[in-house]
Coordinates of C-alpha atoms in Angstrom, one line a residue:
Chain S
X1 CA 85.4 -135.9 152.5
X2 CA 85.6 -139.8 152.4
X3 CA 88.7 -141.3 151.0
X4 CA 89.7 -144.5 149.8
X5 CA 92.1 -147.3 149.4
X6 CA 95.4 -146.0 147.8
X7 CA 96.8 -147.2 144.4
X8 CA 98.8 -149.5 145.7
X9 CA 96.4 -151.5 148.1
X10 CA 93.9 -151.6 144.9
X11 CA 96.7 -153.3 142.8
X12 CA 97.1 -155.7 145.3
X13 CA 93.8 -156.7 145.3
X14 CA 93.3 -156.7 141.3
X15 CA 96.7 -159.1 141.2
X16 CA 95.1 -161.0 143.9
X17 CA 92.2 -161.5 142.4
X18 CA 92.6 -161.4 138.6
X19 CA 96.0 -162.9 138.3
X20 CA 97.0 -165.1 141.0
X21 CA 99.6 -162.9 142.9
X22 CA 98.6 -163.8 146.6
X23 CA 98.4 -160.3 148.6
X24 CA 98.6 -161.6 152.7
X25 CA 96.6 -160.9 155.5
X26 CA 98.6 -158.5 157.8
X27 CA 98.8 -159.4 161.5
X28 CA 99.6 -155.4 162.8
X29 CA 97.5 -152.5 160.6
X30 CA 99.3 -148.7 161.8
X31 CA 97.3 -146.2 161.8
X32 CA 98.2 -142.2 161.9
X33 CA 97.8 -138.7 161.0
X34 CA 99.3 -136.7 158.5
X35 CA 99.7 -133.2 157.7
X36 CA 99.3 -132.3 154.2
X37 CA 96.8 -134.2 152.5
X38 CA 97.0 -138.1 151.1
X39 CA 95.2 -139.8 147.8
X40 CA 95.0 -142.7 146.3
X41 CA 98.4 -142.0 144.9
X42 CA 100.3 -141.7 148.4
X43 CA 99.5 -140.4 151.7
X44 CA 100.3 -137.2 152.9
X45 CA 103.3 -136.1 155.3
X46 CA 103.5 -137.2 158.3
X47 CA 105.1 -134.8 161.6
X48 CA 108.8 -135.5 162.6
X49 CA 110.1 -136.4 165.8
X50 CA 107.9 -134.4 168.8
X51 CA 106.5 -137.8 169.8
X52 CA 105.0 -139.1 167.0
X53 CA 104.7 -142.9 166.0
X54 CA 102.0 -144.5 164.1
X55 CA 99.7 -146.5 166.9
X56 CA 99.6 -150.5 166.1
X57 CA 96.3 -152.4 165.7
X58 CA 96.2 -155.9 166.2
X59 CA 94.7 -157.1 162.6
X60 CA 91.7 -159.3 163.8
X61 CA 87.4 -159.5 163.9
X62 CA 87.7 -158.3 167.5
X63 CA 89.1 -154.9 166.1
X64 CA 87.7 -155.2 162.9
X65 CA 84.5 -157.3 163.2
X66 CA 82.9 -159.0 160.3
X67 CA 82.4 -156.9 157.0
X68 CA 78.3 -157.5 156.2
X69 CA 77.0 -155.7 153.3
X70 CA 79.9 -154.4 151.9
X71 CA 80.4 -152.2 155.2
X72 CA 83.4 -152.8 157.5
X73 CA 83.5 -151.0 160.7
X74 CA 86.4 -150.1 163.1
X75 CA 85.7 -151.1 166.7
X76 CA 88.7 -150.2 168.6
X77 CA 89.6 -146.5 169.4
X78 CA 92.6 -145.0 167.9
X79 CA 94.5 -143.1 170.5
X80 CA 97.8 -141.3 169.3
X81 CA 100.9 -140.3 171.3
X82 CA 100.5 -137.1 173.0
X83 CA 102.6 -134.7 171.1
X84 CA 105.9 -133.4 172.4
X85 CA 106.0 -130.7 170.2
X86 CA 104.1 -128.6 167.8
X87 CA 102.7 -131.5 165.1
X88 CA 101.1 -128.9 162.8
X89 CA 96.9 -129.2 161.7
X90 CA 96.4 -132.5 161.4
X91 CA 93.9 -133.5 158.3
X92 CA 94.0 -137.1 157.1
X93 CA 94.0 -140.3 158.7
X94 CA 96.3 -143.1 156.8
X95 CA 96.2 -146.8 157.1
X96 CA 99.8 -148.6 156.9
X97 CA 101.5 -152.1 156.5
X98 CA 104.3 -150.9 158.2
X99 CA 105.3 -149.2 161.7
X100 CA 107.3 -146.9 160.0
X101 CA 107.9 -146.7 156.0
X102 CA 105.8 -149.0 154.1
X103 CA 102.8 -148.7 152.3
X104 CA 99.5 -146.7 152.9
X105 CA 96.6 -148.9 152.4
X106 CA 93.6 -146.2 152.7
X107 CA 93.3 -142.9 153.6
X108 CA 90.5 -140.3 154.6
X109 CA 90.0 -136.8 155.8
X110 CA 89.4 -135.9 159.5
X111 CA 85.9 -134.7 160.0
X112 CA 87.4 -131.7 161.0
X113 CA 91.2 -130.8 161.0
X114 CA 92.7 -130.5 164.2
X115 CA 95.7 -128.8 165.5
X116 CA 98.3 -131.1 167.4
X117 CA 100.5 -128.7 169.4
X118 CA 102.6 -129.6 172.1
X119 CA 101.0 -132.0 175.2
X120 CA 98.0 -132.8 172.7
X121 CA 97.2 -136.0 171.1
X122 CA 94.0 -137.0 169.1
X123 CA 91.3 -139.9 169.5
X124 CA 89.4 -141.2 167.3
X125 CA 86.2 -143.5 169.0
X126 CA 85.5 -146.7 168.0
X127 CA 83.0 -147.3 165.3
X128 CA 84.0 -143.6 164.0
X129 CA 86.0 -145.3 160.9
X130 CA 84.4 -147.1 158.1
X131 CA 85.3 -148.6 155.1
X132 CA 82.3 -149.2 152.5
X133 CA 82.1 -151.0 149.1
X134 CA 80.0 -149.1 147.0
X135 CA 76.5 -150.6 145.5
X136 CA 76.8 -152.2 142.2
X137 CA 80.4 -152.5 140.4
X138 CA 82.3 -155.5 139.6
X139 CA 82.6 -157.6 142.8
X140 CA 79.6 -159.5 144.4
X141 CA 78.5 -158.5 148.1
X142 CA 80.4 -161.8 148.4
X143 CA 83.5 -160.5 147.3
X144 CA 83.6 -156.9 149.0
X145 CA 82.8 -158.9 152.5
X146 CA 85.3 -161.4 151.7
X147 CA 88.4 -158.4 150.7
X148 CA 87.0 -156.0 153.4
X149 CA 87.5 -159.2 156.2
X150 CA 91.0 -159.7 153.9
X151 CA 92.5 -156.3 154.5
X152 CA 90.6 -155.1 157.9
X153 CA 90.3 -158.0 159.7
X154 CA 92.5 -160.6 158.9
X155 CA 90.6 -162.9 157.3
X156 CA 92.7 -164.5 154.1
X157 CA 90.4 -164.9 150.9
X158 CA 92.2 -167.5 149.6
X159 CA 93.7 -166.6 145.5
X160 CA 91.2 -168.5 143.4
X161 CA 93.4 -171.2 141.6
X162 CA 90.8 -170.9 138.9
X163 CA 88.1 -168.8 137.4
X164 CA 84.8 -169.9 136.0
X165 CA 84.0 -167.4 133.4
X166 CA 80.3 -167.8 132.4
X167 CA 77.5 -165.2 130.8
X168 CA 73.8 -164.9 131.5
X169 CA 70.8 -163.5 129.5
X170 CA 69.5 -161.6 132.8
X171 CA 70.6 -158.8 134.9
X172 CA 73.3 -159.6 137.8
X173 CA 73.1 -157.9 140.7
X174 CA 75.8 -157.9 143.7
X175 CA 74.1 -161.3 145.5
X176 CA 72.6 -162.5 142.3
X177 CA 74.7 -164.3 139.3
X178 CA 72.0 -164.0 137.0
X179 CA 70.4 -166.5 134.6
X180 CA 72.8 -168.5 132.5
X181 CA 71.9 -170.4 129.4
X182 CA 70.4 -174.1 130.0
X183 CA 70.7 -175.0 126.5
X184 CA 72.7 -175.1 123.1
X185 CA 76.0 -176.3 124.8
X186 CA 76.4 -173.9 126.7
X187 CA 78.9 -174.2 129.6
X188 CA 81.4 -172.0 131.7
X189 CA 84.8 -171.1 130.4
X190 CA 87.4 -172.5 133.3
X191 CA 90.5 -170.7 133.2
X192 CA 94.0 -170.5 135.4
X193 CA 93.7 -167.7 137.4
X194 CA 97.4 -166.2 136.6
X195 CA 99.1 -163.6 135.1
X196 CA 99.3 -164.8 131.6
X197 CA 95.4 -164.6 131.6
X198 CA 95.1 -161.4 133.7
X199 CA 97.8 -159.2 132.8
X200 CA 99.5 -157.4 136.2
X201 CA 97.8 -154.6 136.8
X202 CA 99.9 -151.7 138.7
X203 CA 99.5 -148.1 139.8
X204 CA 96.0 -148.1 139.7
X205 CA 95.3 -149.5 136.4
X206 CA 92.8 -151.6 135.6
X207 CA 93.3 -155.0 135.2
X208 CA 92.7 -156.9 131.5
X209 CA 92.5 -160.0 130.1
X210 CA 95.8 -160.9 128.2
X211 CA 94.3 -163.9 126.3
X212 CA 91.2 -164.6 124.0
X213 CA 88.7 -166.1 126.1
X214 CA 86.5 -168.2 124.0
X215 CA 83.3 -170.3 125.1
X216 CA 82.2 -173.4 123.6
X217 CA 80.5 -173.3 120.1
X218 CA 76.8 -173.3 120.6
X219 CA 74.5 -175.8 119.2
X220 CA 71.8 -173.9 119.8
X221 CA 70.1 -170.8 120.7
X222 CA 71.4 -169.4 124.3
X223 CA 69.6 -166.4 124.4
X224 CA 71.2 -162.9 124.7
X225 CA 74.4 -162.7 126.7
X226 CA 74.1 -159.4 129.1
X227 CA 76.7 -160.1 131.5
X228 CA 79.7 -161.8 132.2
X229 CA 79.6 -163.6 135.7
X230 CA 83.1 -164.3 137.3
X231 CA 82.9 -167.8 139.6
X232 CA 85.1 -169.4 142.2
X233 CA 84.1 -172.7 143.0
X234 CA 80.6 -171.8 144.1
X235 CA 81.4 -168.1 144.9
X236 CA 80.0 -166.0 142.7
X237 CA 82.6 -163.4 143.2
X238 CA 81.7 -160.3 139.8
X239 CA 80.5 -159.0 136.8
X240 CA 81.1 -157.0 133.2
X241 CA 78.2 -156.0 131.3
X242 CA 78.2 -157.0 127.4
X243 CA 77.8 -153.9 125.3
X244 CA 76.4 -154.7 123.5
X245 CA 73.9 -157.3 124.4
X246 CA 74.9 -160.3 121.7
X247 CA 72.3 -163.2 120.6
X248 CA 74.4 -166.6 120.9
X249 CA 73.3 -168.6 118.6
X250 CA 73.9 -172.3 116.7
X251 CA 77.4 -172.3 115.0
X252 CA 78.2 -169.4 117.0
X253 CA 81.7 -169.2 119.4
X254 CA 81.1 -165.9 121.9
X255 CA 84.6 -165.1 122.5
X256 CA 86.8 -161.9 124.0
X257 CA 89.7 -160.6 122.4
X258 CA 92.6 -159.8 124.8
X259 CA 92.5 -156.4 126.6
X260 CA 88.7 -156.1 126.2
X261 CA 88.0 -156.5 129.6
X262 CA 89.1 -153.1 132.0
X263 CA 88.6 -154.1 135.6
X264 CA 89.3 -151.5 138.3
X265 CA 89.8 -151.1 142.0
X266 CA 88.7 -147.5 143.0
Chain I
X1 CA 86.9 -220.7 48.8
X2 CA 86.5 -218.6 51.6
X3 CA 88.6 -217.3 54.0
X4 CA 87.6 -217.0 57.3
X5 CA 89.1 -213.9 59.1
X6 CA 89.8 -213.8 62.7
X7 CA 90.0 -210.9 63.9
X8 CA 92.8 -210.4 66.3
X9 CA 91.8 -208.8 69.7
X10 CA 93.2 -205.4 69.6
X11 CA 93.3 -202.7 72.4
X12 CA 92.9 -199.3 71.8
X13 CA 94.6 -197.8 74.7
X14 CA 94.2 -194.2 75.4
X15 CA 96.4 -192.1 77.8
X16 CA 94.3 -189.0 79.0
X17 CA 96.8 -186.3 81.2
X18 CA 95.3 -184.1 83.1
X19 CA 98.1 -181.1 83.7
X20 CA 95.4 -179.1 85.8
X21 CA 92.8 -179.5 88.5
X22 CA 90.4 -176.6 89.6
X23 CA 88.7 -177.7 93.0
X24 CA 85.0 -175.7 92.7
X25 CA 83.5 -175.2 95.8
X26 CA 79.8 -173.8 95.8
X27 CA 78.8 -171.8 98.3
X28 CA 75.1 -170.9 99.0
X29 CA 75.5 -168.2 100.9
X30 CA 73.1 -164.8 102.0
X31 CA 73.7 -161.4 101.1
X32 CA 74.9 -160.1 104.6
X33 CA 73.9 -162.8 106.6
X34 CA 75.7 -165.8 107.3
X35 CA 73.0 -167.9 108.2
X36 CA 72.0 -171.2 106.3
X37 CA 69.1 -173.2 106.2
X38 CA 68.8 -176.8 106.9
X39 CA 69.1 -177.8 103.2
X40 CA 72.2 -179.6 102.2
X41 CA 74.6 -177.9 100.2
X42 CA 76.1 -180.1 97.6
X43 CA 80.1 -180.2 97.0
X44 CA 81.9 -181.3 93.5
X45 CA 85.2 -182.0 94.7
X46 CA 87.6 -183.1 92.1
X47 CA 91.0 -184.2 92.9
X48 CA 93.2 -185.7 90.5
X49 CA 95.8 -188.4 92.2
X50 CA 97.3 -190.5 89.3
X51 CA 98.4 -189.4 85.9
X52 CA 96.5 -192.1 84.4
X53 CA 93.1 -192.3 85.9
X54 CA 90.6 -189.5 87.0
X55 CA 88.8 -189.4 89.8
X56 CA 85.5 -187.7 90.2
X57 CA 83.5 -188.1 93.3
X58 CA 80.6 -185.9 95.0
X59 CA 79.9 -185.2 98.7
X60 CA 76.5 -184.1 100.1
X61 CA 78.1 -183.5 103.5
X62 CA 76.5 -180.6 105.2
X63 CA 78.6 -177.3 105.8
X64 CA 78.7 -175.5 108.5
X65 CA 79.9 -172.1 109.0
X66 CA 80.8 -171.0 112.5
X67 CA 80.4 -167.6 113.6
X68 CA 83.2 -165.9 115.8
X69 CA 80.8 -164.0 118.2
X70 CA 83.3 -161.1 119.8
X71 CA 81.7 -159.7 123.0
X72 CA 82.8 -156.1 124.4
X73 CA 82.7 -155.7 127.7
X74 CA 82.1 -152.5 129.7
X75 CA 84.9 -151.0 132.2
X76 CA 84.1 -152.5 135.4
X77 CA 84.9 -150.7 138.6
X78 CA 85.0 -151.9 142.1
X79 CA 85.0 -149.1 144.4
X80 CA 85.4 -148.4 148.1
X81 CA 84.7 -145.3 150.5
X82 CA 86.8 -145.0 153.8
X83 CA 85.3 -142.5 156.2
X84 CA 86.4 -141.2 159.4
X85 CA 82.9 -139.2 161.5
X86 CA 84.6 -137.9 164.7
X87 CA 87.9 -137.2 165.7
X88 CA 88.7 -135.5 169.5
X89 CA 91.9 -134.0 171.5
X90 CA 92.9 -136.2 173.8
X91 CA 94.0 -136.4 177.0
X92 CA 91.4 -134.9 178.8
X93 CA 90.3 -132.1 180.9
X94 CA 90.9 -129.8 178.1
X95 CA 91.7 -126.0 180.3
X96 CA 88.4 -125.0 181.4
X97 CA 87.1 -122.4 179.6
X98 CA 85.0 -119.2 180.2
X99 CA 82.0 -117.8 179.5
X100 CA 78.9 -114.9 179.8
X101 CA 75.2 -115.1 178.5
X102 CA 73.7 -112.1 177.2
X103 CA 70.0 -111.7 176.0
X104 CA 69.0 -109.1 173.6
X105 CA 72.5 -107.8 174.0
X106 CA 72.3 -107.6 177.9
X107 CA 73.6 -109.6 180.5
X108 CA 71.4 -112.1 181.2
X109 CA 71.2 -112.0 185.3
X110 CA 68.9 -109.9 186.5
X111 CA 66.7 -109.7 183.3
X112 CA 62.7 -110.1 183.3
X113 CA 61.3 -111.7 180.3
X114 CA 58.0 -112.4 179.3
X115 CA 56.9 -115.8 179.9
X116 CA 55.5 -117.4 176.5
X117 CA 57.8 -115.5 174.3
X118 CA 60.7 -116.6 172.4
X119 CA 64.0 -115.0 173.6
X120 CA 67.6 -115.3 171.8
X121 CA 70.1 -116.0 174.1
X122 CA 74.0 -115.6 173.2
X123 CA 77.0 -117.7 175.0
X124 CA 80.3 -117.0 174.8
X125 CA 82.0 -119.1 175.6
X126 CA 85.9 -118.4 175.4
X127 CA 88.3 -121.5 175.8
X128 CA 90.9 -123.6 174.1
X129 CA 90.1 -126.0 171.3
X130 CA 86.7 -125.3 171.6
X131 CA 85.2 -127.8 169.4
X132 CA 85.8 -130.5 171.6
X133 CA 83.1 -129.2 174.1
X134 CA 79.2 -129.4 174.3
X135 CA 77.6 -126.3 175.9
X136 CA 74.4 -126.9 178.2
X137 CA 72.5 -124.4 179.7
X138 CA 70.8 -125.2 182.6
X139 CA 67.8 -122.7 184.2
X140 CA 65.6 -123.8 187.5
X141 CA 62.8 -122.2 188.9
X142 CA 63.8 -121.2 192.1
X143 CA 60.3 -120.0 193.5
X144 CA 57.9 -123.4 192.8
X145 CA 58.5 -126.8 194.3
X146 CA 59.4 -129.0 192.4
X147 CA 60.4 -126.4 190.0
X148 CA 60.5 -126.3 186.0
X149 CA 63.6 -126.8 184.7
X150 CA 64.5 -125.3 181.2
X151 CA 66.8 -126.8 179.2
X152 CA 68.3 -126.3 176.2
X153 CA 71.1 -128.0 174.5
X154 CA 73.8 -126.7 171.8
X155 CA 76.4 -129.2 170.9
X156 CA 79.3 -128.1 169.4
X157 CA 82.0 -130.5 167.7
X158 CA 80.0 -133.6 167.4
X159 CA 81.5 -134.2 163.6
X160 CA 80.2 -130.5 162.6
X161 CA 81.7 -127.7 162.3
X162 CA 81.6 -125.7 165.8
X163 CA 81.0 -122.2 165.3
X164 CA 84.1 -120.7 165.9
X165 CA 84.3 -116.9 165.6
X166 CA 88.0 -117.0 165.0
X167 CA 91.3 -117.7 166.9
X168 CA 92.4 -114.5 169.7
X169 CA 96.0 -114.3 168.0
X170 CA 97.7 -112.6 171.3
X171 CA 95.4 -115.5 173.4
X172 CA 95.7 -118.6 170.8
X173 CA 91.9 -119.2 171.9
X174 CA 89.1 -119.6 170.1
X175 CA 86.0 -118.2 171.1
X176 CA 82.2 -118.8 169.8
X177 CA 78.8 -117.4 170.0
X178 CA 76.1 -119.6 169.5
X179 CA 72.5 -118.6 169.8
X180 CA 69.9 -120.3 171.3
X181 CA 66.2 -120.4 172.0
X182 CA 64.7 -119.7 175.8
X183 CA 60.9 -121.3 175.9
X184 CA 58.9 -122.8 178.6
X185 CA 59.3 -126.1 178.1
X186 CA 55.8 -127.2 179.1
X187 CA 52.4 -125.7 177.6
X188 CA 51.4 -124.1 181.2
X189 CA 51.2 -120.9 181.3
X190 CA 53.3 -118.5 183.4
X191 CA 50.3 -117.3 185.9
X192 CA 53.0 -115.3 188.3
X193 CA 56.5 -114.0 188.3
X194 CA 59.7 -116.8 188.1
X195 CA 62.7 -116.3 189.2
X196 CA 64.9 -119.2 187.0
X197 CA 68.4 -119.5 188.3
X198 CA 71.2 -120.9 185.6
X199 CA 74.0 -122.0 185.0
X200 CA 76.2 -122.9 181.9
X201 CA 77.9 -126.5 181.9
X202 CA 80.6 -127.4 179.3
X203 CA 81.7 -131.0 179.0
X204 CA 83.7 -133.0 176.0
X205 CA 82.7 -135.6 173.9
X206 CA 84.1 -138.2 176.2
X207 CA 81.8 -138.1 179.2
X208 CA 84.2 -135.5 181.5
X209 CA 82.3 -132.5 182.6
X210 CA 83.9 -129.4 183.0
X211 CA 81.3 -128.3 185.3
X212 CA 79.6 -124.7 185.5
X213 CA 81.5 -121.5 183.9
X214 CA 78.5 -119.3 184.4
X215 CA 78.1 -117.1 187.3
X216 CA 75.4 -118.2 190.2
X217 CA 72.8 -115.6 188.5
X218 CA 69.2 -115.1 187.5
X219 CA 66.8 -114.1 185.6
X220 CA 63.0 -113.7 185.8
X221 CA 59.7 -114.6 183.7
X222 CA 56.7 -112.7 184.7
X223 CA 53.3 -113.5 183.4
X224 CA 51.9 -113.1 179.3
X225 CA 48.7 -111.6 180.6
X226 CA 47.0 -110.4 183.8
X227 CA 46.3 -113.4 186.2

């Protein structure tokens, strides 16, 4: 069964991202095994003693080549002590910040659990772990390439000092912003990309918007606003959908009401 | 005589109060709609600023009314899948393990079979951490030159689930049974009795061979029809 990034390593990159709280590259990513199962909540329980230690991986595109797609790939083998005692059935592998301690950054199942006993160890090939952003969501193929490089690869995505809040009367998709008005005033909302906007999010919660965000009155008809479209500089980096669809028209201010928006990192 | 009267210039002054002032704004406004049309709307606005002097004026300023458009937003979720497809013991040679082929329930050596059929074979294969392996089996002719080789392949462990018939509890071994099919692998026809000699081969997932666990034994095909 495929698992995911924990609750911690998703709040990091909502803060990051919505709310200016820089989350840095790591230079060492720990990889090991654990015993009872993990989820995005905590990883599971690692053996005790008999050998076992958590086996270092340098942070970098030679290990972790260059998400494309969405899709990040592990190219180095993962190759664990060899046991010194009996380590139990292994059944997850865990993702770590730290030699020891720390956090757990993602987790999944082994294909098949495998019982460590004494003068075993386990292997995992390269190219055998992969990290996927699913189709769709709120981040941009931009964005998922540019946090998969972040956290596997060590490739900083720099905290966007600003965001560039605009709408469009088409469909997004995850390369394409979408259409936004030409006409009737219509211009992107720039905002400070901090906390006081995008309230910390923690524990897995989704991040919200902890001001009214409100666009420029329009002198004109826009056209119907579909879609929110999230900018950095150039980068279109995500999208909301509007539900409903809303016809901006002269006179009228589109605006969002604090904690409307629910972002989330799953 | 007359008198000429002058009159003498008299002013009639008169002191007008005002103790109240209503400011009257008329709104042209839509039932349920709050959408004007281009026509001006007129404004009477009276405002009184001296106790001895009124002032009326008019405005024909347009008015607008600006509309607060609130957008909701749908939940918006980014999500990500980590997956993890193979996984293997390490170090390697895992112990070599052991193993007997049986067809139809008989040992396999010495059997005749009838070339052109389908025959179920069954390996057992008895070892330690059996998933690990891939199980070949290997059959030559030993009578042509040149002679056909059959070969069949059953992999066990690659990111599947290996049959595994269960774990010997006295032996901590696992053993499995796995059957496959014996064809020719060519379209010729068997035209005379075959003697195949085979062999079973085991190897892991990383490239080390483990080498033959079957006994040097045989089996023949004779022919599907008369020659």
């Amino acid at each position: 069964m495929p698992g995911s990034f924990t609750n911690y390593a998703e709040s990091q990159m909502l803060n990051h991202t919505l709310g200016g709280v820089q989350w840095s590259t790591l230079p060492i990513l720990y990889f090991s095994y654990t015993v009872s199962a993990s989820g995005e909540s905590g990883a599971g329980a690692e053996p005790s003693g008999g050998n076992f230690a958590r086996v270092a991986v340098f942070n970098n595109l030679t290990n972790f080549p260059q998400a494309a797609n969405g899709l990040k790939r592990v190219m180095t083998e993962i190759q664990t002590n060899i046991a010194t005692a009996n380590h139990g059935q292994a059944v997850d592998i865990v993702v770590w910040d730290a030699p020891a301690g720390g956090n757990a950054l993602a987790y999944t199942q082994l294909p098949a659990s495998k019982l460590v006993e004494t003068n075993d160890g386990l292997l995992i090939p390269a190219d055998a772990i992969t990290i996927q952003a699913a189709a769709g969501g709120f981040f941009s193929t931009y964005l998922k390439n540019a946090w998969l490089d972040h956290i596997f690869g060590g490739v900083p995505w720099p905290v966007p000092s600003t965001w560039d809040i605009g709408y469009v009367t088409d469909t997004p998709t995850d390369s394409a912003a979408g259409t936004e008005p030409s006409t009737g005033n219509y211009g992107r909302l720039s905002i400070a990309n901090n906390t006081i906007y995008f309230s910390l999010a923690t524990g897995g919660q989704p991040k919200t918007n902890g001001q009214k965000l409100a666009w420029a009155e329009a002198n004109g008809t826009q056209g119907t606003a579909t879609h929110l479209v999230f900018w950095s500089g150039n980068n279109y980096c995500g999208r909301c959908q509007i539900s409903p669809t809303k016809l901006i028209e002269a006179t009228d201010i589109p605006e969002i009401d604090p904690g409307v928006l629910q972002i989330t990192v799953d | 005589m007359s008198v000429k009267l002058t009159p003498v210039a008299t002013t009639a002054t008169f002191e007008i109060t005002c103790s109240q002032v209503k400011r009257v704004r008329k709104l042209a406004v839509k039932p349920s709609v709050a959408k004007f049309d281009t026509n001006i709307l007129v404004i009477h606005r009276i405002r009184s600023i001296a106790p001895n002097s009124i002032t009326v004026s008019s405005s024909t300023e347009p008015v607008k009314m600006k509309r607060r458009r609130k957008l909701m937003v749908k939940p918006s979720v980014a999500s990500f899948t980590v997956d993890c497809s193979t996984v293997l013991y390490y170090p390697n040679p895992i112990p070599k393990p052991e193993g007997s082929i049986t067809v139809n329930g008989k040992p396999l050596n010495g059997q005749r079979l009838r070339g052109g059929d389908f025959h179920i074979l069954q390996i057992f294969i008895r070892g330690h951490k059996l998933s690990s392996f891939q199980v070949f089996f290997n059959a030559a002719s030993t009578s042509e030159v040149g002679g056909k080789i059959l070969q069949i392949n059953k992999s066990q462990g690659m990111g599947v689930t290996p049959v595994v018939l269960g774990v010997d509890p006295t032996t901590s071994e696992d053993t499995l049974t796995c059957n496959i099919f014996l064809y020719r692998a060519d379209t010729a026809a068997v035209t005379k009795e075959t003697e195949f000699r085979f062999e079973l081969e085991v190897d892991d997932l990383l490239g080390v061979r483990y080498g033959l666990i079957a006994d040097n034994s045989s089996f023949t095909v004779y022919p599907d029809a008369p020659p």
